[in-house]
Short mmCIF file of C-alpha atoms in Angstrom, two decimals:
data_model
loop_
_atom_site.label_atom_id
_atom_site.label_comp_id
_atom_site.label_asym_id
_atom_site.label_seq_id
_atom_site.Cartn_x
_atom_site.Cartn_y
_atom_site.Cartn_z
CA MET A 30 -19.28 -113.90 -58.63
CA THR A 31 -15.77 -113.54 -60.00
CA GLN A 32 -16.26 -110.11 -61.64
CA PHE A 33 -18.62 -107.16 -61.22
CA THR A 34 -19.68 -107.61 -64.85
CA GLU A 35 -21.50 -110.79 -63.77
CA PHE A 36 -23.94 -108.78 -61.62
CA THR A 37 -27.17 -107.73 -63.30
CA LEU A 38 -26.69 -103.97 -63.07
CA LEU A 39 -27.54 -100.87 -65.07
CA PRO A 40 -25.03 -100.35 -67.92
CA ALA A 41 -24.24 -96.87 -66.57
CA LEU A 42 -23.41 -98.33 -63.14
CA GLN A 43 -21.27 -101.03 -64.70
CA SER A 44 -19.42 -98.28 -66.54
CA LYS A 45 -18.87 -96.32 -63.31
CA LEU A 46 -17.48 -99.41 -61.58
CA ALA A 47 -15.12 -100.06 -64.47
CA GLN A 48 -13.95 -96.43 -64.48
CA SER A 49 -13.22 -96.72 -60.75
CA LYS A 50 -11.28 -99.95 -61.45
CA PHE A 51 -13.67 -102.14 -59.45
CA ILE A 52 -13.22 -105.42 -61.32
CA ILE A 53 -13.36 -108.32 -58.87
CA PRO A 54 -15.81 -108.16 -55.92
CA THR A 55 -14.59 -108.98 -52.44
CA PRO A 56 -16.24 -111.96 -50.68
CA VAL A 57 -18.64 -109.74 -48.71
CA GLN A 58 -19.61 -107.92 -51.92
CA ALA A 59 -20.13 -111.20 -53.77
CA GLY A 60 -22.25 -112.51 -50.90
CA ALA A 61 -24.32 -109.43 -50.05
CA ILE A 62 -25.02 -107.72 -53.38
CA PRO A 63 -27.18 -110.42 -55.11
CA PRO A 64 -29.74 -110.82 -52.26
CA ALA A 65 -29.73 -107.05 -51.67
CA LEU A 66 -30.55 -106.51 -55.37
CA GLU A 67 -33.49 -108.89 -54.92
CA GLY A 68 -34.85 -106.73 -52.09
CA ARG A 69 -33.93 -109.17 -49.30
CA ASP A 70 -32.77 -108.04 -45.87
CA VAL A 71 -29.08 -108.78 -45.31
CA LEU A 72 -27.11 -109.40 -42.11
CA ALA A 73 -23.38 -109.34 -42.74
CA THR A 74 -20.63 -109.95 -40.21
CA ALA A 75 -17.17 -109.22 -41.53
CA GLN A 76 -13.87 -107.73 -40.46
CA THR A 77 -12.95 -104.18 -41.41
CA GLY A 78 -11.45 -103.59 -44.83
CA THR A 79 -13.66 -106.15 -46.60
CA GLY A 80 -15.44 -103.78 -48.99
CA LYS A 81 -18.70 -103.34 -47.07
CA THR A 82 -19.39 -99.85 -48.42
CA LEU A 83 -19.68 -100.96 -52.04
CA SER A 84 -21.83 -103.93 -51.01
CA PHE A 85 -24.64 -101.58 -49.93
CA LEU A 86 -24.05 -98.61 -52.26
CA ILE A 87 -24.45 -100.71 -55.41
CA PRO A 88 -27.93 -102.06 -54.45
CA ILE A 89 -29.00 -98.57 -53.32
CA ILE A 90 -27.99 -96.92 -56.60
CA GLU A 91 -29.55 -99.71 -58.66
CA ALA A 92 -32.86 -99.62 -56.74
CA MET A 93 -32.93 -95.82 -56.70
CA HIS A 94 -32.81 -95.59 -60.47
CA LYS A 95 -35.34 -98.35 -61.01
CA SER A 96 -37.69 -96.52 -58.63
CA ALA A 97 -37.23 -93.26 -60.53
CA ARG A 98 -38.33 -94.97 -63.77
CA MET A 99 -41.47 -96.55 -62.29
CA PRO A 100 -44.74 -94.70 -63.02
CA ASP A 101 -46.63 -93.46 -59.96
CA GLN A 102 -50.31 -94.15 -59.40
CA ASP A 103 -51.03 -90.51 -58.65
CA GLN A 104 -49.40 -87.12 -58.58
CA GLY A 105 -49.56 -86.93 -54.76
CA ARG A 106 -47.35 -89.96 -54.28
CA ARG A 107 -44.85 -88.59 -56.78
CA GLN A 108 -44.65 -85.28 -54.95
CA ALA A 109 -44.26 -86.98 -51.55
CA ARG A 110 -41.51 -89.21 -52.85
CA GLY A 111 -39.67 -86.22 -54.23
CA LYS A 112 -39.45 -84.60 -50.78
CA SER A 113 -38.40 -87.70 -48.86
CA PRO A 114 -35.17 -89.66 -49.40
CA PHE A 115 -35.23 -93.09 -50.99
CA ALA A 116 -32.45 -94.54 -48.82
CA LEU A 117 -30.85 -93.90 -45.43
CA ILE A 118 -27.40 -94.99 -44.25
CA LEU A 119 -26.62 -94.76 -40.51
CA LEU A 120 -23.01 -94.91 -39.33
CA PRO A 121 -21.25 -94.39 -35.98
CA THR A 122 -18.87 -91.51 -36.80
CA ARG A 123 -18.63 -88.35 -38.87
CA GLU A 124 -15.45 -89.49 -40.59
CA LEU A 125 -16.99 -92.76 -41.74
CA ALA A 126 -20.14 -90.97 -42.91
CA MET A 127 -18.05 -88.49 -44.90
CA GLN A 128 -16.14 -91.32 -46.58
CA VAL A 129 -19.33 -93.19 -47.49
CA GLU A 130 -20.93 -90.03 -48.88
CA GLN A 131 -17.81 -89.43 -51.01
CA ALA A 132 -17.90 -93.03 -52.27
CA TYR A 133 -21.55 -92.54 -53.24
CA ARG A 134 -20.73 -89.34 -55.14
CA ASN A 135 -18.03 -91.20 -57.06
CA LEU A 136 -20.55 -93.84 -58.18
CA SER A 137 -23.72 -91.75 -58.49
CA LEU A 138 -25.21 -91.83 -61.98
CA ASP A 139 -26.73 -88.35 -62.18
CA ALA A 140 -26.82 -85.03 -60.37
CA ALA A 141 -30.51 -85.45 -59.51
CA SER A 142 -29.72 -88.37 -57.18
CA GLN A 143 -27.73 -86.26 -54.75
CA ALA A 144 -26.95 -87.22 -51.16
CA ALA A 145 -27.25 -85.24 -47.94
CA LEU A 146 -24.54 -85.68 -45.31
CA VAL A 147 -26.19 -85.29 -41.88
CA VAL A 148 -23.60 -85.28 -39.07
CA GLY A 149 -22.64 -83.21 -36.06
CA GLY A 150 -19.75 -80.77 -36.20
CA LEU A 151 -20.51 -79.48 -39.70
CA SER A 152 -22.75 -76.65 -40.91
CA GLU A 153 -26.38 -77.43 -40.17
CA GLY A 154 -27.55 -75.02 -42.88
CA THR A 155 -25.66 -76.86 -45.64
CA GLN A 156 -27.15 -80.18 -44.54
CA LEU A 157 -30.71 -78.85 -44.40
CA GLN A 158 -30.29 -77.23 -47.80
CA ALA A 159 -29.33 -80.59 -49.32
CA ILE A 160 -32.39 -82.23 -47.72
CA ARG A 161 -34.74 -79.48 -48.97
CA ARG A 162 -33.36 -79.81 -52.48
CA GLY A 163 -34.66 -83.37 -52.47
CA ALA A 164 -31.67 -85.55 -51.58
CA ARG A 165 -32.45 -89.14 -52.56
CA LEU A 166 -29.94 -90.52 -50.04
CA ILE A 167 -29.16 -89.44 -46.49
CA VAL A 168 -25.83 -90.52 -44.98
CA ALA A 169 -26.02 -89.77 -41.28
CA THR A 170 -24.87 -90.31 -37.74
CA PRO A 171 -27.81 -91.08 -35.43
CA GLY A 172 -27.47 -88.09 -33.10
CA ARG A 173 -27.77 -85.31 -35.69
CA LEU A 174 -30.46 -87.12 -37.70
CA GLU A 175 -32.57 -87.70 -34.58
CA ASP A 176 -32.25 -83.99 -33.77
CA PHE A 177 -33.52 -83.08 -37.25
CA LEU A 178 -36.42 -85.52 -36.85
CA ARG A 179 -37.38 -84.10 -33.45
CA ARG A 180 -37.42 -80.60 -34.95
CA LYS A 181 -39.43 -81.85 -37.97
CA LEU A 182 -36.69 -80.74 -40.39
CA VAL A 183 -36.57 -84.05 -42.29
CA GLN A 184 -39.13 -86.62 -43.44
CA LEU A 185 -38.25 -90.30 -43.69
CA ASP A 186 -41.69 -91.69 -44.48
CA GLN A 187 -40.74 -92.75 -48.02
CA VAL A 188 -37.39 -94.47 -47.25
CA GLN A 189 -37.19 -97.83 -49.02
CA ILE A 190 -33.71 -98.99 -47.96
CA LEU A 191 -32.09 -98.63 -44.53
CA VAL A 192 -28.41 -99.43 -43.95
CA LEU A 193 -27.07 -99.91 -40.42
CA ASP A 194 -23.28 -99.93 -40.82
CA GLU A 195 -21.01 -100.89 -37.91
CA VAL A 196 -24.12 -101.30 -35.80
CA ASP A 197 -22.10 -102.82 -32.95
CA ARG A 198 -20.12 -99.59 -32.62
CA MET A 199 -23.26 -97.46 -32.79
CA LEU A 200 -24.66 -99.46 -29.88
CA ASP A 201 -21.38 -99.15 -27.95
CA MET A 202 -21.61 -95.37 -28.36
CA GLY A 203 -25.10 -95.25 -26.86
CA PHE A 204 -27.11 -94.74 -30.06
CA LYS A 205 -29.66 -97.53 -29.48
CA PRO A 206 -32.50 -95.13 -28.43
CA ALA A 207 -31.77 -92.82 -31.37
CA ILE A 208 -31.79 -95.73 -33.82
CA LYS A 209 -35.11 -96.93 -32.40
CA ARG A 210 -36.73 -93.53 -32.89
CA ILE A 211 -35.30 -93.16 -36.40
CA VAL A 212 -36.52 -96.59 -37.52
CA ALA A 213 -39.97 -95.81 -36.07
CA SER A 214 -40.22 -92.89 -38.52
CA LEU A 215 -39.64 -95.14 -41.58
CA PRO A 216 -42.37 -96.96 -43.51
CA ALA A 217 -43.29 -100.32 -41.99
CA GLN A 218 -42.22 -102.02 -45.21
CA HIS A 219 -38.61 -101.31 -46.08
CA GLN A 220 -35.42 -103.23 -46.81
CA THR A 221 -32.67 -103.34 -44.13
CA LEU A 222 -28.99 -104.08 -44.73
CA CYS A 223 -27.14 -104.55 -41.42
CA TYR A 224 -23.35 -104.78 -40.95
CA SER A 225 -21.55 -105.63 -37.73
CA ALA A 226 -18.17 -106.97 -36.64
CA THR A 227 -19.79 -109.05 -33.89
CA LEU A 228 -23.11 -110.70 -33.10
CA GLU A 229 -23.15 -110.17 -29.35
CA SER A 230 -26.47 -109.78 -27.51
CA PRO A 231 -27.10 -106.04 -28.17
CA VAL A 232 -26.65 -106.65 -31.91
CA THR A 233 -28.91 -109.70 -31.91
CA GLU A 234 -31.65 -107.54 -30.38
CA VAL A 235 -31.35 -105.09 -33.28
CA VAL A 236 -31.44 -107.99 -35.75
CA ARG A 237 -34.57 -109.40 -34.10
CA ASP A 238 -36.35 -106.03 -34.03
CA TYR A 239 -35.44 -104.57 -37.43
CA LEU A 240 -34.61 -107.37 -39.90
CA ARG A 241 -37.03 -109.80 -41.56
CA ASN A 242 -35.70 -113.23 -42.51
CA PRO A 243 -32.28 -111.80 -43.45
CA VAL A 244 -29.77 -113.48 -45.71
CA ARG A 245 -26.77 -114.22 -43.47
CA ILE A 246 -23.33 -113.30 -44.81
CA GLU A 247 -20.36 -114.29 -42.65
CA MET A 248 -16.79 -113.76 -43.76
CA GLY A 249 -14.67 -116.02 -41.55
CA SER A 250 -14.34 -115.44 -37.82
CA VAL A 251 -15.57 -112.00 -36.81
CA LEU A 252 -13.40 -112.10 -33.72
CA LYS A 253 -10.05 -112.89 -35.24
CA PRO A 254 -7.40 -110.68 -36.86
CA ALA A 255 -6.76 -111.12 -40.56
CA GLU A 256 -4.20 -113.83 -41.33
CA ASN A 257 -2.11 -111.46 -43.44
CA VAL A 258 -1.26 -109.28 -40.41
CA ARG A 259 1.90 -110.19 -38.49
CA LEU A 260 1.17 -109.98 -34.78
CA GLN A 261 4.02 -109.15 -32.41
CA THR A 262 4.21 -107.98 -28.83
CA PHE A 263 6.97 -106.20 -26.93
CA GLU A 264 7.30 -106.37 -23.17
CA VAL A 265 8.37 -102.84 -22.28
CA THR A 266 8.14 -100.53 -19.29
CA THR A 267 6.12 -97.33 -19.69
CA ASP A 268 9.17 -95.06 -19.80
CA LYS A 269 10.63 -97.07 -22.71
CA LYS A 270 7.53 -97.00 -24.93
CA MET A 271 8.51 -93.84 -26.80
CA PRO A 272 12.07 -95.02 -27.60
CA LEU A 273 10.60 -98.33 -28.81
CA LEU A 274 8.08 -96.54 -31.05
CA GLU A 275 10.84 -94.43 -32.56
CA HIS A 276 12.93 -97.57 -33.08
CA LEU A 277 10.07 -99.14 -35.07
CA LEU A 278 9.65 -95.95 -37.10
CA ARG A 279 13.35 -96.04 -38.00
CA SER A 280 13.34 -99.77 -38.73
CA GLU A 281 10.24 -100.10 -40.90
CA LYS A 282 8.76 -98.30 -43.87
CA GLY A 283 5.26 -97.00 -44.40
CA SER A 284 2.59 -95.25 -42.35
CA PHE A 285 1.90 -95.90 -38.66
CA LEU A 286 -1.45 -95.77 -36.84
CA VAL A 287 -0.74 -95.58 -33.10
CA PHE A 288 -3.50 -96.36 -30.56
CA VAL A 289 -3.53 -94.82 -27.09
CA ARG A 290 -6.08 -95.02 -24.28
CA THR A 291 -6.87 -91.33 -23.65
CA LYS A 292 -7.32 -88.06 -25.55
CA HIS A 293 -4.56 -86.46 -23.49
CA GLY A 294 -2.29 -89.40 -24.28
CA ALA A 295 -2.90 -88.99 -28.01
CA ASP A 296 -1.82 -85.36 -27.92
CA ARG A 297 1.18 -86.14 -25.71
CA VAL A 298 2.50 -88.96 -27.93
CA ALA A 299 1.99 -86.95 -31.14
CA LYS A 300 3.74 -83.93 -29.63
CA LYS A 301 6.74 -85.97 -28.46
CA LEU A 302 7.08 -87.57 -31.89
CA SER A 303 6.88 -84.18 -33.61
CA MET A 304 9.53 -82.75 -31.29
CA SER A 305 11.80 -85.67 -32.28
CA GLY A 306 11.38 -84.86 -35.97
CA TRP A 307 8.64 -87.30 -36.98
CA ASN A 308 5.65 -86.12 -39.03
CA ALA A 309 2.90 -86.96 -36.54
CA THR A 310 -0.63 -85.75 -35.82
CA SER A 311 -3.49 -86.88 -33.56
CA ILE A 312 -7.21 -87.52 -33.79
CA HIS A 313 -9.61 -87.78 -30.85
CA GLY A 314 -13.00 -86.61 -29.60
CA ASP A 315 -11.85 -83.27 -28.19
CA ARG A 316 -10.54 -82.01 -31.53
CA THR A 317 -12.93 -80.03 -33.71
CA GLN A 318 -14.39 -81.59 -36.83
CA ALA A 319 -12.17 -79.38 -38.99
CA GLN A 320 -9.08 -80.50 -37.04
CA ARG A 321 -10.07 -84.17 -37.27
CA SER A 322 -10.74 -83.92 -41.00
CA ALA A 323 -7.44 -82.14 -41.60
CA ALA A 324 -5.51 -84.74 -39.56
CA LEU A 325 -7.13 -87.64 -41.39
CA ARG A 326 -6.59 -86.00 -44.78
CA SER A 327 -2.90 -85.27 -44.11
CA PHE A 328 -2.39 -88.87 -42.93
CA THR A 329 -4.18 -90.31 -45.95
CA GLN A 330 -2.13 -88.16 -48.33
CA GLY A 331 1.16 -89.03 -46.61
CA VAL A 332 1.89 -85.54 -45.27
CA HIS A 333 1.92 -87.07 -41.79
CA ARG A 334 3.46 -90.53 -41.50
CA VAL A 335 2.07 -91.17 -38.01
CA LEU A 336 -1.52 -90.78 -36.79
CA VAL A 337 -2.06 -91.16 -33.04
CA ALA A 338 -5.67 -92.03 -32.20
CA THR A 339 -8.10 -93.11 -29.51
CA ASP A 340 -10.40 -96.07 -30.15
CA VAL A 341 -13.63 -94.12 -30.70
CA ALA A 342 -12.02 -91.55 -33.01
CA ALA A 343 -10.41 -94.28 -35.09
CA ARG A 344 -13.71 -96.04 -35.83
CA GLY A 345 -14.21 -93.82 -38.86
CA ILE A 346 -10.70 -94.24 -40.25
CA ASP A 347 -10.74 -96.08 -43.57
CA VAL A 348 -7.28 -95.65 -45.06
CA ALA A 349 -6.19 -98.20 -47.63
CA HIS A 350 -2.46 -98.49 -47.01
CA ILE A 351 -1.60 -98.40 -43.30
CA ALA A 352 1.59 -100.45 -42.98
CA HIS A 353 1.83 -100.71 -39.22
CA VAL A 354 -0.62 -100.55 -36.29
CA VAL A 355 0.90 -99.97 -32.85
CA ASN A 356 -1.02 -100.65 -29.64
CA TYR A 357 0.96 -98.10 -27.63
CA ASP A 358 -1.53 -98.71 -24.81
CA MET A 359 -3.02 -102.18 -24.42
CA PRO A 360 -6.63 -102.45 -25.64
CA LYS A 361 -9.21 -103.19 -22.96
CA MET A 362 -10.99 -106.01 -24.77
CA ALA A 363 -10.29 -108.59 -27.46
CA GLU A 364 -12.87 -106.91 -29.70
CA ASP A 365 -10.96 -103.61 -29.49
CA PHE A 366 -7.78 -105.47 -30.42
CA VAL A 367 -9.47 -106.85 -33.57
CA HIS A 368 -10.80 -103.42 -34.56
CA ARG A 369 -7.38 -101.80 -34.09
CA VAL A 370 -5.43 -104.50 -35.91
CA GLY A 371 -8.01 -104.51 -38.71
CA ARG A 372 -6.79 -101.07 -39.81
CA THR A 373 -3.77 -102.71 -41.45
CA GLY A 374 -3.64 -105.68 -43.80
CA ARG A 375 -6.73 -104.47 -45.66
CA ALA A 376 -7.85 -105.82 -49.03
CA SER A 377 -5.47 -108.82 -48.75
CA LYS A 378 -2.37 -106.65 -48.33
CA SER A 379 0.14 -107.60 -45.64
CA GLY A 380 0.54 -105.57 -42.46
CA VAL A 381 2.19 -105.51 -39.05
CA ALA A 382 0.56 -105.00 -35.64
CA SER A 383 2.79 -104.38 -32.61
CA THR A 384 1.44 -104.41 -29.05
CA PHE A 385 3.35 -102.73 -26.22
CA GLN A 386 2.82 -104.72 -23.03
CA ALA A 387 4.05 -103.64 -19.61
CA PRO A 388 5.33 -106.44 -17.32
CA GLU A 389 2.21 -106.15 -15.16
CA GLU A 390 -0.03 -106.59 -18.25
CA ARG A 391 1.07 -110.15 -19.08
CA GLY A 392 -2.25 -111.53 -17.85
CA ASP A 393 -4.21 -109.05 -19.99
CA LEU A 394 -2.25 -110.09 -23.06
CA ARG A 395 -2.86 -113.79 -22.41
CA ARG A 396 -6.60 -113.15 -22.00
CA ILE A 397 -6.73 -111.47 -25.42
CA GLU A 398 -4.81 -114.34 -26.99
CA ARG A 399 -7.14 -116.95 -25.45
CA ALA A 400 -10.26 -115.05 -26.53
CA LEU A 401 -9.03 -114.78 -30.12
CA LYS A 402 -7.26 -118.18 -30.23
CA ILE A 403 -4.02 -116.57 -31.37
CA THR A 404 -0.39 -116.50 -30.25
CA MET A 405 1.63 -113.36 -30.84
CA GLU A 406 5.36 -113.35 -31.50
CA ARG A 407 7.03 -112.10 -28.31
CA PHE A 408 10.00 -109.79 -27.91
CA ARG A 409 11.62 -108.40 -24.80
CA VAL A 410 13.03 -104.91 -25.16
CA LYS A 411 16.65 -104.29 -24.30
CA MET A 412 18.09 -100.79 -24.07
CA PRO A 413 19.54 -98.93 -25.79
CA LEU A 414 17.54 -99.49 -28.97
CA THR A 415 19.25 -99.15 -32.34
CA ALA A 416 17.87 -98.92 -35.85
#
């Protein structure tokens, strides 16, 4: 497909896409949407920033409205369907769930097809109220949804479409048992759309258990940074990392997403930057949901130029125009490197990723390069640094 107008969609949905300036589908959208519209299960592996959200929201909205127009065989089925959602989207983090729910609201065709956001850290009462009003879509993290199921506060026995987004990260975060119990509460016959950055053994188990003859969508190597991101590494001692970061901030334009290893480190780096006059904030697991939402919003809107984050907290970050990713602390694994670097260079835009490597970490850096079959441009830091 070269344009969204070539998809067989409801005129109202086509109009919404045009209003939102969605003209040309990304490769993952072009590959996943047609089989999803046909009711097929889909397994998609793709790097971040490839347009996954739209590739499952469009089939959900289309199927939801076709279902609403179909006559029921009896009144009982119609009443049951009205109390249970039509579709369920599971995601690893609150931030990602909030962004997907907002994207759905932007495309939704009528007020009756409302969504319920079911995540930890936000008002339980508001979420339950949306479910009781008859939300047709639930966008959830596994922990909070499983809690609602256990307490019999939600019914999923009429769900027709299940989306497992970033399933590899959900498994990394220990959600496999919760996902199993949630899927067990769905009808035996339902459509599953599964998205993952990797197809390592835990993910293949999910695919085997929950997908039926899926259409396979693969967008290039899932373990390789995007080609439009310039990869560079600086050999630097720990005490010179902050001066180097400030040098990069002075030398280059645009927003910076800085990755550190620990929650304490995120606060420390953000505080030091702020004390030096840079607009910086942090996001990590110990901050409240309100604090995390405020930090992400201020970064997205450009109020803060620098966001310092831990790996888990950054999984939900989907900001379109991050100019520079900095690995202030070396990532532990090649997969983490790909996830971090994938936050820049999104939607075919260029980006820069800088990795700070201590002299004793040369072996770690080479292992990442071998795993990903890449070679980063190397620099050795000399002091003092100048702009």
